[in-house]
Amino acid sequence: MTTATAAARVPFHDLRDLHALDGLQEELDAAVLRVTRSGRYLLGPELEAFEEEFAGYCGNDHCVGVGSGLDALELTLRALGVGAGDEVIVPGHTFVATWLAVSATGARPVPVEPEADSYLIDPAGVEAAITPRTRAVMPVHTYGHPVDLDALDAVTAPRGIAVVEDAAQAHGARYRGRRIGSRYAAAFSFYPGKNLGALGDAGAVVTSDGGLADRIRLLRNYGSRVKYRHEEQGTNSRLDEIQAAALRVKLPRLDAWNARRRAVADAYAEGLAGLPGITVPGVRGWAEPVWHQYVIRCAGRDRLRAALTDAGVENLVHYPVAVHRSPAYAGTAHGPLPLSERLAAEVLSLPMGPQLTAKDVETVISAVREATESSHD
């Protein structure tokens, strides 16, 4: 790498840069110290406070902190009674955790293609995929853009099919003015790189159903309400006190961080508009996305990746292998998913986050434009 390239380097998402903003690192250090001095590390006051605060933020009644986003999905399905012999409809284009949560219950994931002009699960495809075995639908608010929940509700509600939102990328996003997590049971991940990220793995379920929340609490703690009395076969999945304390520090900043992400996305959309071979993500009129990732499509994706890397602009692919084509699901019976496979070959994620400066954003735009225009000379 040349000196000039090194000087222009734009990290994909560097948490050190994020934690350097507005005294955040000092507050995180103080929060961790508060917990270590308390002597309470599990199922304590920090978790209780965060659960109340995050439920209120989402506009819902209950929040149950668990060990990861995957656990949040699986435990919600288990609490709803999903199990062997059942089917759960999932997106074809998503992270593998969406499918793994279904498989862990013994149920079968049934994939549905995205809408042709978005990365989001197609409600019409959901309706076509429903069978007598369908117990739930798990839409993913992919890259932070909400799914059309009204259209999904029109398909699921008359049939009594549960909806479990995979909101792992949608902290603070709004659908028709309401935050994601205010409608159905919604599972969140607080993986460090998320819009609201912990200092390690962590997750939560937000719901208006007190009975569902109580059952998830039971399942997360070995199936036990009282120590050494186990009502059913649960697991160990508890959002610990240090993670809860860190999340409480970050939560008040989330709206401002999401606003900065929207500004970066707007700059990308304007700066990359009209480039040959590049498709920028659109926004539905009823949605307020939070841009967990900014994902473009490019038929010559690998060439563009190489050019950006040479220019010092880090980039990633979410996701390079469609889940049904991964070894984890080899041999399972799934029909062709040509659009999901095409997305796997074309999607490219650009740097995104509130830590990006105006110079960073301009560097990314210039690098994409130069690489794209030179390839079409």
Coordinates of C-alpha atoms in Angstrom, one line a residue:
M1 CA 0.0 0.0 0.0
T2 CA 1.4 3.4 -0.9
T3 CA 1.7 6.3 1.5
A4 CA -1.0 8.2 -0.3
T5 CA -3.4 5.2 -0.2
A6 CA -2.7 4.6 3.5
A7 CA -3.6 8.3 4.2
A8 CA -6.9 7.9 2.5
R9 CA -7.8 4.6 4.3
V10 CA -11.5 4.4 5.4
P11 CA -12.2 1.6 7.8
F12 CA -15.4 -0.4 7.3
H13 CA -16.5 0.1 10.9
D14 CA -13.9 0.7 13.6
L15 CA -15.4 0.6 17.1
R16 CA -12.4 2.5 18.5
D17 CA -13.5 5.5 16.4
L18 CA -17.1 5.1 17.5
H19 CA -16.1 4.9 21.2
A20 CA -13.9 8.0 20.8
L21 CA -17.0 10.1 20.1
D22 CA -18.4 12.5 22.7
G23 CA -16.7 11.0 25.7
L24 CA -18.3 7.6 25.1
Q25 CA -15.2 5.6 26.0
E26 CA -14.9 7.2 29.4
E27 CA -18.6 6.5 30.1
L28 CA -18.2 2.9 29.1
D29 CA -15.2 2.5 31.3
A30 CA -17.1 4.0 34.3
A31 CA -20.1 1.7 33.6
V32 CA -17.9 -1.4 33.5
L33 CA -16.1 -0.3 36.7
R34 CA -19.5 0.3 38.4
V35 CA -20.5 -3.3 37.7
T36 CA -17.2 -4.9 38.8
R37 CA -17.4 -2.9 42.1
S38 CA -21.0 -4.0 42.6
G39 CA -20.1 -7.7 42.8
R40 CA -23.3 -8.5 40.8
Y41 CA -22.7 -9.9 37.3
L42 CA -25.9 -11.7 36.3
L43 CA -29.7 -11.0 36.4
G44 CA -29.1 -7.8 38.4
P45 CA -30.1 -4.2 38.5
E46 CA -28.3 -3.1 35.3
L47 CA -30.2 -5.7 33.3
E48 CA -33.5 -4.8 34.9
A49 CA -32.9 -1.1 34.1
F50 CA -31.8 -1.8 30.5
E51 CA -34.8 -4.0 29.9
E52 CA -37.2 -1.3 31.1
E53 CA -35.4 1.4 29.1
F54 CA -35.1 -0.6 25.8
A55 CA -38.8 -1.7 26.0
G56 CA -39.8 2.0 26.5
Y57 CA -37.5 3.0 23.6
C58 CA -39.2 0.5 21.3
G59 CA -42.7 1.6 22.5
N60 CA -43.5 -1.8 24.0
D61 CA -44.2 -3.3 27.4
H62 CA -41.6 -6.0 28.0
C63 CA -38.0 -6.7 27.1
V64 CA -36.1 -9.8 28.0
G65 CA -32.3 -9.7 27.7
V66 CA -30.6 -12.9 26.5
G67 CA -27.1 -14.0 25.4
S68 CA -27.2 -13.2 21.7
G69 CA -29.5 -12.3 18.8
L70 CA -29.6 -15.9 17.7
D71 CA -30.8 -16.9 21.2
A72 CA -33.4 -14.2 21.0
L73 CA -34.8 -15.7 17.8
E74 CA -34.7 -19.3 19.0
L75 CA -36.1 -18.7 22.5
T76 CA -39.0 -16.7 21.0
L77 CA -39.9 -19.5 18.7
R78 CA -39.6 -22.1 21.5
A79 CA -41.8 -19.9 23.8
L80 CA -44.4 -19.8 21.0
G81 CA -44.4 -23.6 20.9
V82 CA -42.6 -24.0 17.6
G83 CA -41.0 -27.4 17.3
A84 CA -40.5 -30.6 15.3
G85 CA -42.8 -31.0 12.3
D86 CA -43.5 -27.2 12.1
E87 CA -42.5 -24.8 9.3
V88 CA -41.2 -21.3 9.7
I89 CA -41.1 -19.0 6.7
V90 CA -37.8 -17.1 6.4
P91 CA -36.0 -14.9 3.8
G92 CA -33.8 -16.5 1.3
H93 CA -31.4 -13.4 1.5
T94 CA -30.4 -13.1 5.1
F95 CA -27.7 -14.0 7.6
V96 CA -27.6 -17.7 8.6
A97 CA -28.7 -17.0 12.1
T98 CA -32.3 -16.5 10.9
W99 CA -32.4 -20.1 9.6
L100 CA -30.3 -21.6 12.5
A101 CA -32.9 -20.3 15.0
V102 CA -35.6 -22.3 13.2
S103 CA -33.5 -25.4 12.9
A104 CA -32.6 -25.3 16.6
T105 CA -36.2 -25.8 17.5
G106 CA -36.6 -28.8 15.2
A107 CA -38.8 -26.9 12.8
R108 CA -38.0 -26.5 9.1
P109 CA -37.0 -23.1 7.6
V110 CA -39.0 -22.4 4.4
P111 CA -37.2 -19.7 2.3
V112 CA -38.9 -17.0 0.3
E113 CA -37.3 -14.7 -2.2
P114 CA -37.0 -11.0 -1.7
E115 CA -39.0 -8.4 -3.6
A116 CA -37.4 -7.8 -6.9
D117 CA -36.5 -4.2 -6.2
S118 CA -35.4 -4.6 -2.5
Y119 CA -33.6 -6.9 -0.2
L120 CA -36.8 -7.5 1.8
I121 CA -38.9 -10.6 2.0
D122 CA -41.8 -10.6 -0.4
P123 CA -45.3 -10.8 1.3
A124 CA -46.7 -12.3 -1.8
G125 CA -44.0 -15.0 -1.7
V126 CA -44.9 -15.6 2.0
E127 CA -48.5 -16.2 1.1
A128 CA -47.5 -18.7 -1.6
A129 CA -45.2 -20.6 0.8
I130 CA -47.8 -21.1 3.6
T131 CA -48.8 -24.7 4.2
P132 CA -50.9 -26.4 7.0
R133 CA -47.5 -26.8 8.9
T134 CA -46.7 -23.1 8.9
R135 CA -46.5 -21.9 12.5
A136 CA -44.6 -18.7 12.1
V137 CA -43.1 -16.1 9.7
M138 CA -39.8 -14.5 10.5
P139 CA -39.3 -11.4 8.5
V140 CA -35.9 -9.7 8.6
H141 CA -35.6 -5.9 8.5
T142 CA -32.6 -6.4 6.2
Y143 CA -29.8 -3.8 6.5
G144 CA -32.0 -1.7 8.8
H145 CA -34.9 -1.1 6.3
P146 CA -38.3 -2.2 7.7
V147 CA -40.4 -4.9 6.0
D148 CA -43.9 -4.0 5.0
L149 CA -45.6 -5.3 8.1
D150 CA -49.2 -4.3 7.1
A151 CA -48.8 -6.5 3.9
L152 CA -47.4 -9.3 6.0
D153 CA -50.2 -9.0 8.6
A154 CA -52.8 -9.3 5.9
V155 CA -51.3 -12.7 5.0
T156 CA -50.6 -14.0 8.5
A157 CA -53.4 -12.7 10.7
P158 CA -56.4 -14.4 9.1
R159 CA -54.5 -17.7 9.3
G160 CA -53.4 -17.3 12.9
I161 CA -49.7 -17.5 12.0
A162 CA -47.3 -15.9 14.4
V163 CA -44.9 -13.2 13.3
V164 CA -41.5 -13.0 14.9
E165 CA -39.4 -10.0 13.7
D166 CA -35.7 -10.5 13.2
A167 CA -34.8 -6.9 14.1
A168 CA -31.1 -7.6 14.6
Q169 CA -30.2 -4.8 12.2
A170 CA -33.1 -2.4 12.9
H171 CA -32.6 -0.7 16.2
G172 CA -34.6 2.5 16.1
A173 CA -36.0 2.0 12.6
R174 CA -39.6 3.1 12.1
Y175 CA -42.5 1.6 10.1
R176 CA -45.3 4.0 9.4
G177 CA -44.1 6.2 12.2
R178 CA -43.8 3.4 14.8
R179 CA -40.5 1.9 16.0
I180 CA -39.7 -1.6 15.0
G181 CA -40.4 -3.7 18.1
S182 CA -43.6 -2.0 19.0
R183 CA -45.9 -4.4 17.0
Y184 CA -44.9 -8.0 17.1
A185 CA -42.4 -10.0 19.2
A186 CA -39.1 -8.7 17.9
A187 CA -35.6 -10.2 18.4
F188 CA -32.6 -7.9 18.6
S189 CA -28.9 -8.5 18.5
F190 CA -26.5 -6.3 20.3
Y191 CA -23.4 -7.7 18.6
P192 CA -20.7 -5.0 19.0
G193 CA -21.0 -3.8 15.4
K194 CA -24.8 -3.2 15.5
N195 CA -26.4 0.2 15.6
L196 CA -26.8 -0.4 19.3
G197 CA -23.9 -2.7 20.2
A198 CA -22.6 -4.2 23.4
L199 CA -19.0 -5.1 24.3
G200 CA -19.6 -8.7 23.3
D201 CA -22.5 -10.9 22.4
A202 CA -25.9 -9.9 23.7
G203 CA -29.5 -9.9 22.5
A204 CA -33.1 -9.2 23.6
V205 CA -36.7 -9.9 22.8
V206 CA -39.3 -7.1 23.0
T207 CA -43.0 -7.9 23.2
S208 CA -46.4 -6.7 24.4
D209 CA -47.2 -10.3 25.5
G210 CA -46.4 -10.6 29.2
G211 CA -46.9 -14.4 29.1
L212 CA -44.5 -14.7 26.2
A213 CA -41.9 -12.6 28.0
D214 CA -42.3 -14.6 31.2
R215 CA -41.7 -17.9 29.3
I216 CA -38.6 -16.5 27.6
R217 CA -37.3 -15.5 31.0
L218 CA -37.9 -19.0 32.2
L219 CA -36.1 -20.6 29.2
R220 CA -33.1 -18.3 29.3
N221 CA -32.3 -19.4 32.9
Y222 CA -32.2 -23.2 32.7
G223 CA -36.0 -23.4 32.8
S224 CA -35.9 -22.1 36.4
R225 CA -37.7 -19.3 38.3
V226 CA -36.4 -20.5 41.7
K227 CA -32.8 -21.8 42.0
Y228 CA -32.5 -25.5 41.6
R229 CA -36.2 -25.9 40.7
H230 CA -36.4 -26.5 36.9
E231 CA -39.9 -26.4 35.3
E232 CA -38.7 -27.4 31.9
Q233 CA -35.6 -27.9 29.8
G234 CA -34.3 -24.4 29.3
T235 CA -30.9 -23.1 28.5
N236 CA -28.3 -20.6 29.7
S237 CA -28.7 -17.4 27.8
R238 CA -28.5 -14.3 30.1
L239 CA -27.5 -10.8 29.1
D240 CA -24.9 -10.1 31.7
E241 CA -24.6 -7.0 33.8
I242 CA -21.5 -5.6 32.1
Q243 CA -23.2 -5.7 28.7
A244 CA -26.4 -4.2 30.1
A245 CA -24.5 -1.4 31.6
A246 CA -22.7 -0.7 28.4
L247 CA -25.9 -0.7 26.4
R248 CA -27.5 1.7 28.9
V249 CA -24.6 4.2 28.1
K250 CA -25.1 3.8 24.4
L251 CA -28.9 3.8 24.2
P252 CA -29.4 7.6 24.7
R253 CA -27.1 8.2 21.8
L254 CA -28.8 5.8 19.4
D255 CA -31.2 8.3 17.7
A256 CA -28.4 10.8 17.0
W257 CA -26.2 8.0 15.6
N258 CA -29.0 6.8 13.4
A259 CA -29.5 10.3 12.1
R260 CA -25.8 10.5 11.2
R261 CA -26.2 7.1 9.4
R262 CA -29.1 8.6 7.4
A263 CA -27.0 11.6 6.4
V264 CA -24.2 9.2 5.2
A265 CA -26.7 7.2 3.3
D266 CA -28.2 10.3 1.6
A267 CA -24.7 11.4 0.6
Y268 CA -23.9 8.0 -0.9
A269 CA -27.2 7.9 -2.8
E270 CA -26.6 11.3 -4.3
G271 CA -22.9 10.7 -5.0
L272 CA -23.4 7.3 -6.6
A273 CA -26.6 8.1 -8.5
G274 CA -26.5 7.2 -12.2
L275 CA -23.2 5.2 -12.2
P276 CA -23.3 2.5 -14.8
G277 CA -23.7 -1.0 -13.3
I278 CA -24.4 0.3 -9.8
T279 CA -27.8 0.0 -8.1
V280 CA -28.1 2.0 -4.8
P281 CA -30.7 0.9 -2.2
G282 CA -34.1 2.5 -2.3
V283 CA -36.3 3.6 0.6
R284 CA -40.0 2.9 0.8
G285 CA -42.2 5.9 1.5
W286 CA -43.5 4.4 4.7
A287 CA -40.1 3.5 6.1
E288 CA -37.5 5.2 8.2
P289 CA -34.5 2.9 7.9
V290 CA -31.4 3.1 10.1
W291 CA -28.8 1.9 7.6
H292 CA -27.1 -0.8 9.6
Q293 CA -25.3 -1.4 6.3
Y294 CA -25.3 0.5 3.1
V295 CA -25.5 -2.2 0.4
I296 CA -25.1 -1.5 -3.3
R297 CA -25.5 -4.0 -6.1
C298 CA -22.9 -4.3 -8.8
A299 CA -22.7 -6.9 -11.6
G300 CA -18.9 -6.6 -11.5
R301 CA -18.8 -6.7 -7.7
D302 CA -15.4 -8.5 -7.3
R303 CA -13.6 -6.0 -9.6
L304 CA -15.1 -3.1 -7.7
R305 CA -14.1 -4.7 -4.3
A306 CA -10.5 -5.0 -5.5
A307 CA -10.4 -1.4 -6.7
L308 CA -11.8 -0.1 -3.4
T309 CA -9.4 -2.1 -1.4
D310 CA -6.5 -0.8 -3.5
A311 CA -7.8 2.7 -2.8
G312 CA -7.8 2.1 1.0
V313 CA -11.6 1.8 1.3
E314 CA -12.5 -1.3 3.4
N315 CA -15.6 -3.1 2.2
L316 CA -17.5 -6.3 3.0
V317 CA -20.1 -8.6 1.4
H318 CA -23.3 -9.3 3.2
Y319 CA -23.7 -12.1 2.3
P320 CA -21.5 -13.9 -0.2
V321 CA -23.3 -17.3 -0.1
A322 CA -27.0 -17.7 -0.1
V323 CA -28.0 -19.7 3.0
H324 CA -29.6 -22.6 1.1
R325 CA -26.3 -23.0 -0.8
S326 CA -24.1 -23.1 2.3
P327 CA -22.7 -26.5 3.6
A328 CA -24.8 -26.1 6.7
Y329 CA -28.0 -26.7 4.6
A330 CA -26.6 -28.9 2.0
G331 CA -29.0 -31.7 1.1
T332 CA -32.0 -30.0 2.6
A333 CA -35.0 -29.7 0.3
H334 CA -35.3 -26.1 -0.9
G335 CA -36.5 -25.0 -4.3
P336 CA -34.5 -22.7 -6.5
L337 CA -33.9 -19.2 -5.2
P338 CA -32.4 -17.4 -8.2
L339 CA -32.8 -13.8 -6.9
S340 CA -31.2 -14.7 -3.5
E341 CA -28.3 -16.3 -5.4
R342 CA -27.9 -13.3 -7.6
L343 CA -27.8 -10.9 -4.6
A344 CA -25.1 -13.1 -3.1
A345 CA -23.0 -12.5 -6.3
E346 CA -23.8 -8.7 -6.5
V347 CA -24.1 -7.1 -3.1
L348 CA -21.4 -4.9 -1.7
S349 CA -21.4 -3.1 1.7
L350 CA -19.7 0.3 1.9
P351 CA -18.3 1.8 5.1
M352 CA -21.2 3.0 7.3
G353 CA -21.5 4.4 10.8
P354 CA -21.8 7.6 12.8
Q355 CA -18.0 7.8 13.2
L356 CA -17.5 8.5 9.5
T357 CA -16.4 12.0 8.7
A358 CA -17.5 14.0 5.7
K359 CA -14.0 13.4 4.3
D360 CA -14.4 9.7 4.8
V361 CA -17.7 9.7 2.9
E362 CA -16.3 11.7 0.0
T363 CA -13.3 9.3 -0.2
V364 CA -15.6 6.4 -0.5
I365 CA -17.8 8.1 -3.2
S366 CA -14.7 9.1 -5.2
A367 CA -13.3 5.7 -5.0
V368 CA -16.5 4.0 -6.2
R369 CA -17.0 6.5 -9.0
E370 CA -13.4 6.3 -10.2
A371 CA -13.5 2.5 -10.2
T372 CA -16.8 2.3 -11.9
E373 CA -16.2 4.9 -14.6
S374 CA -12.8 3.5 -15.4
S375 CA -14.2 0.0 -15.9
H376 CA -16.8 1.4 -18.4
D377 CA -14.3 3.5 -20.4

